[in-house]
Tab-separated table of C-alpha atoms in Angstrom:
chain	number	residue	atom	x	y	z
A	289	UNK	CA	-193.181	-66.815	125.122
A	290	UNK	CA	-192.722	-68.726	128.551
A	291	UNK	CA	-194.488	-71.786	129.296
A	292	UNK	CA	-197.232	-69.821	131.443
A	293	UNK	CA	-197.532	-67.289	128.413
A	294	UNK	CA	-198.069	-70.069	125.935
A	295	UNK	CA	-200.903	-71.648	128.069
A	296	UNK	CA	-202.881	-68.377	128.292
A	297	UNK	CA	-202.463	-67.754	124.726
A	298	UNK	CA	-204.115	-71.122	123.884
A	299	UNK	CA	-207.396	-70.040	125.669
A	300	UNK	CA	-209.755	-67.359	124.646
A	301	UNK	CA	-209.695	-65.293	128.052
A	302	UNK	CA	-209.028	-61.473	128.020
A	303	UNK	CA	-205.409	-60.565	128.803
A	304	UNK	CA	-203.764	-57.474	130.000
A	305	UNK	CA	-200.416	-56.627	129.008
A	306	UNK	CA	-198.351	-53.856	130.901
A	307	UNK	CA	-194.956	-52.712	130.380
A	308	UNK	CA	-192.828	-49.559	129.561
A	309	UNK	CA	-193.243	-48.159	125.797
A	310	UNK	CA	-191.239	-50.344	123.624
A	311	UNK	CA	-191.240	-53.153	126.002
A	312	UNK	CA	-192.708	-55.413	123.162
A	313	UNK	CA	-196.527	-55.423	124.173
A	314	UNK	CA	-197.581	-55.320	120.781
A	315	UNK	CA	-195.118	-58.222	119.445
A	316	UNK	CA	-196.216	-60.536	122.450
A	317	UNK	CA	-200.008	-59.681	121.623
A	318	UNK	CA	-199.193	-61.152	117.913
A	319	UNK	CA	-197.527	-64.301	119.061
A	320	UNK	CA	-200.376	-64.997	121.429
A	321	UNK	CA	-202.903	-64.742	118.521
A	322	UNK	CA	-200.729	-66.848	116.365
A	323	UNK	CA	-200.356	-69.340	119.212
A	324	UNK	CA	-204.350	-69.356	119.777
A	325	UNK	CA	-206.981	-71.321	118.480
A	326	UNK	CA	-208.062	-67.941	116.486
A	327	UNK	CA	-204.896	-67.938	114.551
A	328	UNK	CA	-206.461	-68.445	111.189
A	329	UNK	CA	-208.958	-65.340	111.598
A	330	UNK	CA	-208.025	-61.673	111.974
A	331	UNK	CA	-205.604	-59.904	114.378
A	332	UNK	CA	-206.957	-56.324	114.465
A	333	UNK	CA	-205.066	-53.679	116.166
A	334	UNK	CA	-206.589	-50.433	117.490
A	335	UNK	CA	-204.136	-47.659	119.281
A	336	UNK	CA	-206.367	-45.702	121.404
A	337	UNK	CA	-203.479	-43.181	122.056
A	338	UNK	CA	-203.640	-41.855	118.278
A	339	UNK	CA	-207.528	-41.083	118.264
A	340	UNK	CA	-209.583	-38.481	119.455
A	341	UNK	CA	-212.878	-39.811	121.527
A	342	UNK	CA	-215.249	-39.261	118.713
A	343	UNK	CA	-212.927	-41.611	116.329
A	344	UNK	CA	-212.402	-44.220	118.906
A	345	UNK	CA	-216.071	-44.585	119.199
A	346	UNK	CA	-216.551	-45.027	115.393
A	347	UNK	CA	-213.060	-47.122	114.895
A	348	UNK	CA	-214.277	-49.588	117.536
A	349	UNK	CA	-218.192	-49.892	116.970
A	350	UNK	CA	-218.682	-48.551	113.391
A	351	UNK	CA	-221.355	-45.846	112.364
A	352	UNK	CA	-224.168	-45.711	109.997
A	353	UNK	CA	-224.008	-43.145	107.106
A	354	UNK	CA	-225.347	-39.662	108.382
A	355	UNK	CA	-224.754	-40.743	111.990
A	356	UNK	CA	-222.808	-37.426	112.966
A	357	UNK	CA	-221.570	-34.568	110.878
A	358	UNK	CA	-218.946	-35.937	108.208
A	359	UNK	CA	-220.263	-39.425	108.401
A	360	UNK	CA	-220.919	-39.433	104.517
A	361	UNK	CA	-220.880	-43.416	104.424
A	362	UNK	CA	-221.357	-46.360	106.506
A	363	UNK	CA	-218.248	-47.764	108.488
A	364	UNK	CA	-217.870	-51.132	109.865
A	365	UNK	CA	-216.122	-50.995	113.360
A	366	UNK	CA	-212.983	-53.137	114.202
A	367	UNK	CA	-214.683	-55.019	116.717
A	368	UNK	CA	-217.016	-56.488	114.439
A	369	UNK	CA	-214.265	-56.681	111.585
A	370	UNK	CA	-212.216	-58.969	114.057
A	371	UNK	CA	-214.896	-61.346	114.700
A	372	UNK	CA	-213.767	-64.980	115.143
A	373	UNK	CA	-210.255	-63.526	115.758
A	374	UNK	CA	-208.396	-61.248	118.302
A	375	UNK	CA	-208.574	-57.292	118.820
A	376	UNK	CA	-205.513	-55.586	120.454
A	377	UNK	CA	-206.420	-52.677	122.249
A	378	UNK	CA	-203.235	-50.720	122.674
A	379	UNK	CA	-202.753	-47.912	125.078
A	380	UNK	CA	-206.159	-49.054	126.948
A	381	UNK	CA	-205.518	-46.555	129.727
A	382	UNK	CA	-206.284	-43.602	126.975
A	383	UNK	CA	-209.546	-44.761	126.664
A	384	UNK	CA	-212.139	-41.906	127.781
A	385	UNK	CA	-214.448	-42.852	130.572
A	386	UNK	CA	-217.597	-42.762	128.552
A	387	UNK	CA	-216.486	-45.270	126.132
A	388	UNK	CA	-215.160	-47.402	129.003
A	389	UNK	CA	-218.749	-48.213	130.060
A	390	UNK	CA	-219.607	-48.911	126.310
A	391	UNK	CA	-216.449	-51.099	125.936
A	392	UNK	CA	-217.459	-53.000	129.273
A	393	UNK	CA	-221.318	-53.560	127.928
A	394	UNK	CA	-219.799	-54.801	124.706
A	395	UNK	CA	-217.473	-57.262	126.374
A	396	UNK	CA	-220.231	-58.451	129.135
A	397	UNK	CA	-222.984	-58.900	126.272
A	398	UNK	CA	-220.828	-59.608	123.223
A	399	UNK	CA	-222.941	-57.340	121.560
A	400	UNK	CA	-222.431	-53.966	119.782
A	401	UNK	CA	-224.514	-51.259	117.896
A	402	UNK	CA	-222.726	-49.021	115.559
A	403	UNK	CA	-223.255	-45.158	116.206
A	404	UNK	CA	-226.640	-44.115	114.642
A	405	UNK	CA	-228.208	-47.686	114.757
A	406	UNK	CA	-230.225	-49.651	116.831
A	407	UNK	CA	-229.499	-52.990	115.266
A	408	UNK	CA	-227.410	-55.286	117.334
A	409	UNK	CA	-224.498	-57.111	116.143
A	410	UNK	CA	-222.936	-60.303	117.882
A	411	UNK	CA	-219.215	-60.779	118.535
A	412	UNK	CA	-216.984	-63.865	118.877
A	413	UNK	CA	-213.722	-62.024	119.594
A	414	UNK	CA	-210.786	-62.372	121.954
A	415	UNK	CA	-209.466	-59.119	123.807
A	416	UNK	CA	-206.036	-58.253	124.624
A	417	UNK	CA	-205.224	-54.869	125.854
A	418	UNK	CA	-201.903	-53.184	126.539
A	419	UNK	CA	-201.023	-50.130	128.445
A	420	UNK	CA	-197.747	-48.513	129.798
A	421	UNK	CA	-199.627	-46.879	132.555
A	422	UNK	CA	-200.567	-48.010	135.955
A	423	UNK	CA	-204.242	-48.828	135.778
A	424	UNK	CA	-204.638	-49.757	139.570
A	425	UNK	CA	-203.579	-46.133	140.388
A	426	UNK	CA	-205.837	-44.849	137.698
A	427	UNK	CA	-208.966	-46.577	139.451
A	428	UNK	CA	-208.044	-45.287	142.732
A	429	UNK	CA	-207.721	-41.910	141.090
A	430	UNK	CA	-211.093	-42.230	139.507
A	431	UNK	CA	-209.580	-42.297	135.807
A	432	UNK	CA	-210.487	-45.931	135.083
A	433	UNK	CA	-213.653	-47.793	135.861
A	434	UNK	CA	-212.624	-50.562	138.484
A	435	UNK	CA	-215.175	-52.724	136.681
A	436	UNK	CA	-213.722	-52.476	133.165
A	437	UNK	CA	-210.344	-53.105	134.768
A	438	UNK	CA	-211.367	-56.473	136.497
A	439	UNK	CA	-212.932	-57.379	133.085
A	440	UNK	CA	-209.621	-56.744	131.178
A	441	UNK	CA	-207.551	-58.148	133.946
A	442	UNK	CA	-208.570	-61.792	133.723
A	443	UNK	CA	-204.840	-62.631	133.026
A	444	UNK	CA	-202.035	-60.027	133.731
A	445	UNK	CA	-198.749	-60.130	132.002
A	446	UNK	CA	-195.975	-57.739	132.747
A	447	UNK	CA	-193.087	-57.224	130.370
A	448	UNK	CA	-190.067	-55.770	132.099
A	449	UNK	CA	-187.499	-53.757	130.479
A	450	UNK	CA	-185.047	-55.553	128.030
A	451	UNK	CA	-182.148	-54.684	129.835
A	452	UNK	CA	-183.254	-56.370	133.028
A	453	UNK	CA	-183.959	-59.623	131.072
A	454	UNK	CA	-180.932	-60.120	128.804
A	455	UNK	CA	-181.912	-63.928	128.323
A	456	UNK	CA	-184.846	-62.729	126.200
A	457	UNK	CA	-182.489	-61.259	123.714
A	458	UNK	CA	-181.621	-64.011	121.611
A	459	UNK	CA	-184.990	-65.491	120.894
A	460	UNK	CA	-186.325	-62.029	120.237
A	461	UNK	CA	-183.818	-61.142	117.818
A	462	UNK	CA	-184.156	-64.396	116.114
A	463	UNK	CA	-187.767	-64.227	115.886
A	464	UNK	CA	-187.353	-60.641	114.524
A	465	UNK	CA	-184.718	-61.758	111.889
A	466	UNK	CA	-187.024	-64.782	110.790
A	467	UNK	CA	-190.132	-62.842	110.703
A	468	UNK	CA	-188.432	-60.075	108.544
A	469	UNK	CA	-186.663	-62.540	106.292
A	470	UNK	CA	-189.594	-64.222	105.475
A	471	UNK	CA	-191.898	-61.047	104.654
A	472	UNK	CA	-189.004	-60.169	102.204
A	473	UNK	CA	-188.787	-63.808	100.666
A	474	UNK	CA	-185.363	-64.014	102.013
A	475	UNK	CA	-183.157	-66.698	103.720
A	476	UNK	CA	-181.917	-65.795	107.377
A	477	UNK	CA	-178.488	-67.077	107.703
A	478	UNK	CA	-178.319	-66.822	111.655
A	479	UNK	CA	-176.012	-65.101	114.013
A	480	UNK	CA	-172.487	-65.245	114.455
A	481	UNK	CA	-171.220	-65.551	118.034
A	482	UNK	CA	-169.880	-61.987	118.031
A	483	UNK	CA	-173.313	-60.757	116.897
A	484	UNK	CA	-175.012	-62.169	119.861
A	485	UNK	CA	-172.426	-60.983	122.239
A	486	UNK	CA	-172.700	-57.523	120.882
A	487	UNK	CA	-176.570	-57.641	121.410
A	488	UNK	CA	-175.982	-58.916	125.048
A	489	UNK	CA	-173.615	-56.106	125.810
A	490	UNK	CA	-176.006	-53.337	124.800
A	491	UNK	CA	-178.449	-51.918	127.165
A	492	UNK	CA	-181.393	-51.187	124.955
A	493	UNK	CA	-182.731	-47.968	126.062
A	494	UNK	CA	-185.207	-48.058	123.536
A	495	UNK	CA	-186.268	-51.786	124.716
A	496	UNK	CA	-187.847	-54.579	122.070
A	497	UNK	CA	-188.564	-51.914	119.910
A	498	UNK	CA	-184.988	-50.726	119.204
A	499	UNK	CA	-183.992	-54.270	119.112
A	500	UNK	CA	-186.448	-55.148	116.381
A	501	UNK	CA	-185.308	-51.744	114.564
A	502	UNK	CA	-181.817	-52.955	114.945
A	503	UNK	CA	-182.465	-56.611	113.732
A	504	UNK	CA	-184.210	-55.021	110.677
A	505	UNK	CA	-181.453	-52.703	110.104
A	506	UNK	CA	-178.650	-55.541	110.094
A	507	UNK	CA	-181.010	-57.572	107.720
A	508	UNK	CA	-181.090	-54.815	105.350
A	509	UNK	CA	-177.527	-54.692	105.391
A	510	UNK	CA	-176.588	-58.341	105.356
A	511	UNK	CA	-175.731	-60.694	102.158
A	512	UNK	CA	-176.121	-64.511	102.685
A	513	UNK	CA	-173.648	-65.018	105.572
A	514	UNK	CA	-174.583	-65.036	109.104
A	515	UNK	CA	-174.888	-61.832	110.898
A	516	UNK	CA	-171.389	-60.145	112.050
A	517	UNK	CA	-171.829	-57.147	114.740
A	518	UNK	CA	-170.348	-54.863	111.955
A	519	UNK	CA	-174.075	-54.977	110.609
A	520	UNK	CA	-175.502	-53.217	113.935
A	521	UNK	CA	-176.611	-49.372	114.005
A	522	UNK	CA	-174.011	-47.103	114.970
A	523	UNK	CA	-175.295	-46.571	118.945
A	524	UNK	CA	-175.234	-50.409	119.405
A	525	UNK	CA	-171.442	-50.445	118.003
A	526	UNK	CA	-170.196	-47.734	119.968
A	527	UNK	CA	-171.768	-49.139	123.317
A	528	UNK	CA	-169.860	-52.283	122.391
A	529	UNK	CA	-166.844	-50.598	121.682
A	530	UNK	CA	-166.962	-48.797	125.126
A	531	UNK	CA	-167.986	-51.943	126.839
A	532	UNK	CA	-164.798	-53.675	125.139
A	533	UNK	CA	-162.687	-50.645	126.432
A	534	UNK	CA	-163.969	-51.201	130.030
A	535	UNK	CA	-163.073	-54.437	129.802
A	536	UNK	CA	-159.410	-53.676	128.656
A	537	UNK	CA	-159.298	-51.166	131.399
A	538	UNK	CA	-159.726	-53.702	134.129
A	539	UNK	CA	-156.682	-55.578	133.275
A	540	UNK	CA	-154.669	-52.405	134.177
A	541	UNK	CA	-153.261	-51.576	137.591
A	542	UNK	CA	-154.723	-48.752	139.749
A	543	UNK	CA	-151.328	-46.913	139.809
A	544	UNK	CA	-150.792	-44.699	137.040
A	545	UNK	CA	-147.063	-45.554	136.195
A	546	UNK	CA	-147.564	-49.128	136.536
A	547	UNK	CA	-150.752	-48.841	133.944
A	548	UNK	CA	-148.666	-46.757	131.736
A	549	UNK	CA	-145.779	-49.476	131.567
A	550	UNK	CA	-148.433	-52.305	131.168
A	551	UNK	CA	-150.341	-50.213	128.316
A	552	UNK	CA	-146.977	-49.861	126.761
A	553	UNK	CA	-145.932	-53.480	126.939
A	554	UNK	CA	-149.306	-54.402	125.580
A	555	UNK	CA	-149.256	-51.987	122.720
A	556	UNK	CA	-145.580	-52.947	121.595
A	557	UNK	CA	-146.597	-56.632	121.733
A	558	UNK	CA	-149.262	-55.967	119.502
A	559	UNK	CA	-147.817	-53.769	116.996
A	560	UNK	CA	-144.810	-56.135	116.580
A	561	UNK	CA	-147.286	-59.255	115.976
A	562	UNK	CA	-149.006	-56.947	113.266
A	563	UNK	CA	-145.974	-56.256	111.136
A	564	UNK	CA	-144.448	-59.734	111.951
A	565	UNK	CA	-141.530	-58.785	114.058
A	566	UNK	CA	-139.994	-56.448	111.516
A	567	UNK	CA	-138.250	-53.738	113.750
A	568	UNK	CA	-137.785	-50.922	111.129
A	569	UNK	CA	-141.482	-51.116	109.977
A	570	UNK	CA	-142.645	-51.367	113.496
A	571	UNK	CA	-140.555	-48.459	114.431
A	572	UNK	CA	-141.671	-46.259	111.473
A	573	UNK	CA	-145.288	-47.017	112.072
A	574	UNK	CA	-145.018	-46.471	115.903
A	575	UNK	CA	-143.130	-43.445	115.642
A	576	UNK	CA	-140.341	-44.745	117.761
A	577	UNK	CA	-136.623	-45.018	116.716
A	578	UNK	CA	-135.205	-48.272	116.469
A	579	UNK	CA	-132.990	-48.168	119.217
A	580	UNK	CA	-135.761	-47.197	121.585
A	581	UNK	CA	-137.924	-49.859	120.352
A	582	UNK	CA	-135.210	-52.226	120.724
A	583	UNK	CA	-134.432	-51.129	124.149
A	584	UNK	CA	-138.300	-51.445	125.269
A	585	UNK	CA	-138.341	-54.705	123.676
A	586	UNK	CA	-135.785	-56.139	125.995
A	587	UNK	CA	-137.141	-53.937	129.017
A	588	UNK	CA	-140.441	-55.749	128.474
A	589	UNK	CA	-139.205	-58.931	127.800
A	590	UNK	CA	-141.403	-59.508	124.687
A	591	UNK	CA	-141.109	-62.746	123.164
A	592	UNK	CA	-141.707	-62.179	119.471
A	593	UNK	CA	-141.991	-65.694	117.687
A	594	UNK	CA	-139.576	-66.200	115.090
A	595	UNK	CA	-137.525	-63.282	116.205
A	596	UNK	CA	-133.908	-64.043	117.905
A	597	UNK	CA	-132.245	-60.929	119.025
A	598	UNK	CA	-128.783	-60.451	120.915
A	599	UNK	CA	-127.050	-57.269	122.003
A	600	UNK	CA	-126.768	-56.223	118.219
A	601	UNK	CA	-129.878	-57.988	116.613
A	602	UNK	CA	-129.367	-59.948	113.484
A	603	UNK	CA	-129.640	-58.282	110.388
A	604	UNK	CA	-132.581	-60.474	108.771
A	605	UNK	CA	-134.831	-59.105	111.986
A	606	UNK	CA	-134.233	-55.846	111.273
A	607	UNK	CA	-135.880	-55.367	107.788
């Protein structure tokens, strides 16, 4: 969280969090609760996109036994359950108009009545709402009540895509790793520079949610050593390989013949180092004849440490 968000978290004001799916809205809401004076009380999540209208009403406000068909027992609503704590209303844009009125009344009066009951229950809750929709546009189209919109929008926090804010990646990744390790009773050994570079080189099309999944995967695959890039899921590794290739390609001239020669020089330099300058072994592994390999070494003036060759090359360098 930045300084502004941390200040907002320390209040009990209602907050509206917007951002594309997977941008980390639920993670931010959880962080804000944990940084608030209500941290010792419950953090209750209601995903409105997954519930029908009847279920939303019962989920939020509760119901009495026999209040409607199928209500064979009393149910305590999430607003009452969260008393003293925080309620996170995810996908608030999916709330039906009739229930928008009822929610607004509850927020204004801080009282609710369960479905099928006349008794009033006093509330002491904080609301954090989130959506990936444009509520302002929905207000103009008559799909969302303006008064509820302004009631929820006391503080507005917009979360941009992760790809446009790469500076968020290290802190988010470490937060996810630390939390996941703590839940599993494990020690988080930290990240290697190569791991952090791999995270930074990926564009995260699945946003913060994909980053969290990648960190969970890396933790599951890791031992006691700091995370290396080999622990990342295949899509991230493929993107890292493509980025490395693109970086290497920038080193080559645009002229095809010049680029081909430069590649050959780099290739021979690398393979000779790999086989410690042994000509026969390098020729065998590369598929070149010994004569051709020696000719190319001279042509590209490749300097091989500990190898001294003349017109015939010394015998000890051939093996």
